[in-house]
CSV table of C-alpha atoms in Angstrom, one decimal:
chain,number,residue,atom,x,y,z
C,1,MET,CA,61.8,17.7,32.8
C,2,ASN,CA,63.3,15.5,30.2
C,3,TYR,CA,62.4,11.8,30.8
C,4,SER,CA,64.0,10.4,27.6
C,5,ASN,CA,66.9,8.6,29.2
C,6,LYS,CA,64.4,6.3,31.3
C,7,ILE,CA,62.2,5.8,28.3
C,8,ASN,CA,64.9,5.0,26.1
C,9,SER,CA,66.4,2.7,28.5
C,10,GLU,CA,63.6,0.7,30.0
C,11,GLY,CA,60.8,1.5,27.5
C,12,PHE,CA,58.6,3.4,29.7
C,13,GLU,CA,58.2,6.1,32.6
C,14,ILE,CA,55.5,6.8,35.2
C,15,ILE,CA,54.9,10.6,36.1
C,16,ASP,CA,52.6,11.4,38.9
C,17,ASN,CA,50.7,14.8,39.7
C,18,VAL,CA,50.4,15.7,35.8
C,19,TYR,CA,46.8,16.7,36.5
C,20,SER,CA,45.0,18.1,39.6
C,21,ASP,CA,41.8,16.5,40.7
C,22,PHE,CA,39.8,19.4,39.4
C,23,GLU,CA,41.3,18.7,36.0
C,24,ILE,CA,40.7,15.1,36.0
C,25,ASN,CA,37.0,15.7,37.1
C,26,GLN,CA,36.6,18.0,34.1
C,27,ILE,CA,38.0,15.4,31.7
C,28,ILE,CA,35.6,12.9,33.1
C,29,SER,CA,32.6,15.3,33.0
C,30,PHE,CA,33.3,15.6,29.1
C,31,ILE,CA,33.4,11.9,28.8
C,32,ASP,CA,30.1,11.3,30.8
C,33,GLN,CA,28.3,13.9,28.8
C,34,LYS,CA,29.2,12.1,25.6
C,35,THR,CA,28.6,8.6,26.6
C,36,SER,CA,25.3,9.4,28.2
C,37,GLN,CA,23.9,11.0,25.2
C,38,GLU,CA,24.9,8.4,22.5
C,39,GLN,CA,25.2,4.6,22.9
C,40,SER,CA,25.1,3.4,19.4
C,41,ILE,CA,28.2,5.0,17.7
C,42,SER,CA,30.3,2.7,15.8
C,43,THR,CA,33.3,3.7,17.7
C,44,PHE,CA,31.9,2.7,21.0
C,45,ARG,CA,32.5,-0.6,22.3
C,46,LYS,CA,30.6,-1.8,25.3
C,47,SER,CA,30.2,-4.8,27.2
C,48,LYS,CA,30.1,-6.0,31.1
C,49,GLU,CA,34.0,-6.5,30.9
C,50,LEU,CA,34.9,-3.3,29.0
C,51,PHE,CA,33.6,0.3,27.7
C,52,ALA,CA,36.0,1.8,25.0
C,53,ILE,CA,35.8,4.7,22.7
C,54,ARG,CA,38.0,4.5,19.7
C,55,GLN,CA,39.2,7.6,17.8
C,56,PHE,CA,38.5,9.2,21.1
C,57,HIS,CA,39.8,12.7,20.3
C,58,LYS,CA,37.6,13.0,17.1
C,59,GLU,CA,34.5,11.8,19.0
C,60,ILE,CA,35.1,14.3,22.0
C,61,PRO,CA,37.3,17.0,20.6
C,62,LYS,CA,36.2,19.5,23.3
C,63,VAL,CA,38.3,17.4,25.9
C,64,LEU,CA,41.7,17.9,24.2
C,65,PRO,CA,42.5,21.4,25.7
C,66,HIS,CA,42.0,19.9,29.2
C,67,ILE,CA,44.0,16.8,28.4
C,68,PHE,CA,46.8,18.7,27.0
C,69,ASN,CA,47.4,21.1,30.0
C,70,GLN,CA,50.8,22.9,30.3
C,71,ASN,CA,52.3,20.1,32.3
C,72,LEU,CA,51.8,17.6,29.6
C,73,ILE,CA,52.8,19.9,26.8
C,74,ASN,CA,56.0,20.6,28.7
C,75,ILE,CA,56.7,16.9,29.3
C,76,ILE,CA,56.2,16.1,25.6
C,77,HIS,CA,58.3,19.1,24.4
C,78,ALA,CA,61.3,18.3,26.8
C,79,THR,CA,61.3,14.7,26.3
C,80,PHE,CA,60.5,14.2,22.4
C,81,GLY,CA,60.6,17.7,20.9
C,82,LYS,CA,57.9,19.8,19.3
C,83,ASP,CA,57.4,18.0,16.1
C,84,TYR,CA,55.1,15.1,17.3
C,85,PHE,CA,51.4,15.0,16.6
C,86,ILE,CA,48.7,12.8,17.8
C,87,THR,CA,48.1,9.6,15.7
C,88,LYS,CA,45.5,7.5,17.6
C,89,SER,CA,43.4,7.7,20.8
C,90,ILE,CA,41.4,5.4,22.8
C,91,TYR,CA,39.4,5.6,26.0
C,92,PHE,CA,39.2,2.6,28.2
C,93,ASP,CA,36.7,2.1,31.1
C,94,LYS,CA,37.4,-1.4,33.0
C,95,PRO,CA,34.5,-1.7,35.3
C,96,GLU,CA,34.7,-2.7,39.1
C,97,LYS,CA,34.1,-6.5,38.4
C,98,SER,CA,35.9,-6.9,35.1
C,99,ASN,CA,37.3,-10.2,34.2
C,100,TRP,CA,38.9,-9.0,31.0
C,101,PHE,CA,42.6,-9.2,30.6
C,102,VAL,CA,45.0,-8.7,28.0
C,103,ALA,CA,47.9,-11.2,27.2
C,104,TYR,CA,51.4,-9.8,26.6
C,105,HIS,CA,51.8,-8.1,23.3
C,106,GLN,CA,53.5,-5.2,21.5
C,107,ASP,CA,51.4,-2.3,19.6
C,108,LEU,CA,52.4,-3.0,16.0
C,109,THR,CA,49.7,-1.2,14.0
C,110,ILE,CA,48.9,2.3,13.1
C,111,SER,CA,45.7,4.0,11.8
C,112,VAL,CA,45.8,5.2,8.2
C,113,ASP,CA,43.3,6.9,5.9
C,114,LYS,CA,43.2,4.3,3.1
C,115,LYS,CA,44.6,0.9,2.0
C,116,ILE,CA,47.3,1.1,-0.7
C,117,GLU,CA,50.3,-1.0,-1.8
C,118,VAL,CA,53.3,0.4,0.3
C,119,ASP,CA,56.5,-1.5,0.7
C,120,ASN,CA,57.0,-2.9,4.1
C,121,PHE,CA,53.5,-2.0,5.2
C,122,GLU,CA,51.5,-5.3,6.1
C,123,ASN,CA,48.7,-7.0,8.0
C,124,TRP,CA,46.1,-4.7,7.1
C,125,THR,CA,42.8,-4.6,8.9
C,126,LEU,CA,39.7,-2.5,8.8
C,127,LYS,CA,37.7,-1.8,12.1
C,128,GLN,CA,35.0,1.0,12.6
C,129,ASN,CA,35.6,2.1,9.0
C,130,GLN,CA,39.3,2.9,9.8
C,131,TYR,CA,42.2,1.0,8.4
C,132,ALA,CA,45.1,-0.2,10.4
C,133,VAL,CA,48.3,-1.4,9.2
C,134,GLN,CA,51.7,-2.7,10.6
C,135,PRO,CA,54.4,-0.2,9.4
C,136,PRO,CA,58.2,-0.7,9.3
C,137,LYS,CA,60.0,-1.0,12.5
C,138,ASP,CA,61.8,2.3,12.2
C,139,ILE,CA,58.3,4.1,12.4
C,140,LEU,CA,57.1,2.1,15.3
C,141,GLU,CA,60.5,2.7,17.2
C,142,LYS,CA,60.2,6.5,16.9
C,143,ASN,CA,56.5,6.6,18.3
C,144,PHE,CA,55.5,6.8,21.7
C,145,THR,CA,52.3,6.4,23.8
C,146,ILE,CA,50.9,8.4,26.9
C,147,ARG,CA,48.3,6.7,28.9
C,148,ILE,CA,46.4,9.1,31.3
C,149,HIS,CA,44.9,7.7,34.5
C,150,LEU,CA,41.6,8.8,35.5
C,151,ASP,CA,41.6,6.6,38.4
C,152,LYS,CA,44.3,5.2,40.7
C,153,THR,CA,45.7,2.2,38.9
C,154,THR,CA,47.2,-0.7,40.9
C,155,LYS,CA,48.0,-4.6,40.4
C,156,GLU,CA,44.5,-5.2,41.9
C,157,ASN,CA,42.6,-3.4,39.2
C,158,GLY,CA,44.6,-4.3,36.1
C,159,ALA,CA,47.5,-2.0,36.1
C,160,LEU,CA,49.7,-2.8,33.1
C,161,LYS,CA,52.6,-4.9,33.5
C,162,VAL,CA,55.6,-4.7,31.2
C,163,LEU,CA,58.8,-6.5,30.3
C,164,ASN,CA,61.5,-3.9,31.0
C,165,LYS,CA,63.7,-3.1,27.9
C,166,SER,CA,61.8,-5.4,25.5
C,167,HIS,CA,61.4,-2.7,23.1
C,168,LYS,CA,64.9,-2.9,22.2
C,169,ASN,CA,64.6,-6.2,20.5
C,170,GLY,CA,62.4,-5.1,17.6
C,171,ILE,CA,59.4,-7.0,16.5
C,172,VAL,CA,59.2,-10.4,18.3
C,173,ARG,CA,56.7,-13.1,18.5
C,174,VAL,CA,55.7,-13.5,22.0
C,175,GLU,CA,56.1,-17.5,22.0
C,176,ASN,CA,59.9,-16.7,21.5
C,177,ILE,CA,60.3,-14.7,24.6
C,178,GLU,CA,62.2,-16.5,27.6
C,179,PHE,CA,60.0,-15.0,30.3
C,180,LYS,CA,62.5,-16.5,33.0
C,181,ASN,CA,65.1,-14.1,31.7
C,182,GLU,CA,62.8,-11.0,31.7
C,183,THR,CA,62.5,-8.3,34.4
C,184,GLU,CA,58.7,-7.6,34.7
C,185,THR,CA,57.3,-4.4,36.3
C,186,ILE,CA,53.8,-3.7,37.4
C,187,CYS,CA,53.2,-0.1,36.5
C,188,GLU,CA,51.0,1.2,39.3
C,189,VAL,CA,49.9,4.8,38.7
C,190,GLU,CA,48.2,7.4,40.7
C,191,LYS,CA,45.1,9.2,39.8
C,192,GLY,CA,46.2,12.3,37.6
C,193,GLY,CA,49.3,10.5,36.6
C,194,ILE,CA,50.5,9.3,33.3
C,195,MET,CA,52.5,6.5,31.8
C,196,ILE,CA,54.7,7.0,28.8
C,197,MET,CA,55.7,3.8,26.9
C,198,LYS,CA,57.1,2.7,23.6
C,199,PRO,CA,54.9,0.8,21.3
C,200,LEU,CA,57.4,-2.1,21.0
C,201,LEU,CA,57.4,-2.7,24.6
C,202,PHE,CA,55.8,-5.9,25.6
C,203,HIS,CA,52.9,-5.1,28.0
C,204,ALA,CA,49.8,-6.9,29.5
C,205,SER,CA,47.3,-6.5,32.1
C,206,ASN,CA,45.4,-8.7,34.6
C,207,LYS,CA,41.8,-9.2,35.7
C,208,THR,CA,40.3,-6.8,38.3
C,209,THR,CA,40.3,-8.3,41.5
C,210,ASN,CA,39.5,-5.4,44.1
C,211,ASN,CA,36.0,-4.0,42.8
C,212,GLU,CA,37.8,-0.7,41.7
C,213,ARG,CA,37.2,1.0,38.5
C,214,ARG,CA,40.1,1.7,36.0
C,215,ARG,CA,39.6,4.6,33.3
C,216,VAL,CA,42.5,5.3,31.0
C,217,ILE,CA,43.0,7.6,27.9
C,218,HIS,CA,45.5,6.0,25.6
C,219,ILE,CA,47.1,8.4,23.3
C,220,GLU,CA,49.7,7.8,20.4
C,221,PHE,CA,52.1,9.9,19.0
C,222,SER,CA,54.6,10.2,15.9
C,223,ASN,CA,56.5,12.6,14.0
C,224,LYS,CA,57.0,10.4,11.0
C,225,LYS,CA,55.6,11.3,7.5
C,226,LEU,CA,54.1,8.2,5.9
C,227,PRO,CA,55.3,7.4,2.3
C,228,ASN,CA,53.5,7.7,-0.9
C,229,GLU,CA,49.7,9.0,-0.4
C,230,LEU,CA,49.3,7.3,2.8
C,231,GLU,CA,48.2,9.6,5.8
C,232,TRP,CA,47.6,9.3,9.5
C,233,SER,CA,43.7,9.0,9.8
C,234,GLU,CA,43.7,10.6,13.3
C,235,LYS,CA,46.4,13.2,12.9
C,236,ILE,CA,46.1,16.3,14.9
C,237,ASN,CA,48.9,18.7,15.3
C,238,LEU,CA,49.3,19.7,18.9
C,239,LEU,CA,49.9,23.3,17.9
C,240,ASN,CA,46.3,23.4,16.7
C,241,LEU,CA,44.8,22.7,20.1
C-alpha cells in the first residue's frame, strides 16, 4: 500500500502489524545477545534513563534481514520508490522508570564520513568518531524516518507527540512556533507496528509514567547523492541486505 499522501500531507503515518510477535522476538534476541556481551563500545550510551546504540545497523548487521521483512520492503517501495538507502540508525531503550524526555525539535543533521567545506552544509559536530552536519533543506525534505516499535507505545510510556503538517514550514526555530495554532497528535503504536515520519516534522516525547518499557529502532533513509567528496557514513543499499 502507498502511504505517501498521508505522509506528505501530515508529515507522518502509523502502520500496525508490520511484524509478527515471532519476528519481534527474533530482533530483540539479536539486540540482547550483542548488549550482553559488550558494554563499553563507544556507540553505546547507557544510563538509568536511557540505553541507546548509535550506528545500530553497523553494530548488529545480522539483524537487518529480520528488520527488512517483506512487509517493510513493500511499504518502502510502494510509498517512496526503490532508490532509497539507509543513512543512519539508532536503537532506543527507554526503561520502565525513565524520567527522560525530549522537547519539541526537528531532525536537522545527517551522518557523513568526513568534514570538508561544502556550500550550505553547516553546524558540524563530531560524536563517536562520526561527523554530523546540517545539510540544505532540499535534502532533508526528501528524507524519511521509520521507527520500529518493539513494545507497545502509549502516551504513558513516552510515545512521540508531533505537530501535524509542521514539516511543510521548512527549518523553523522552536521558539517561533505558535503552539496554540498547532494540531498535536500523540503517536501511539502497537508492538510490531511502525511510524514513518519526515525529519522536518516537529516531534517530542514525555516521561514514562506507567512503568512500561519502550524499545524503538529508528532508521533514516535518503535517495540523495551528497556533493563534492562528501559521503553518507552509514550508507547501506537495501538491495544488498
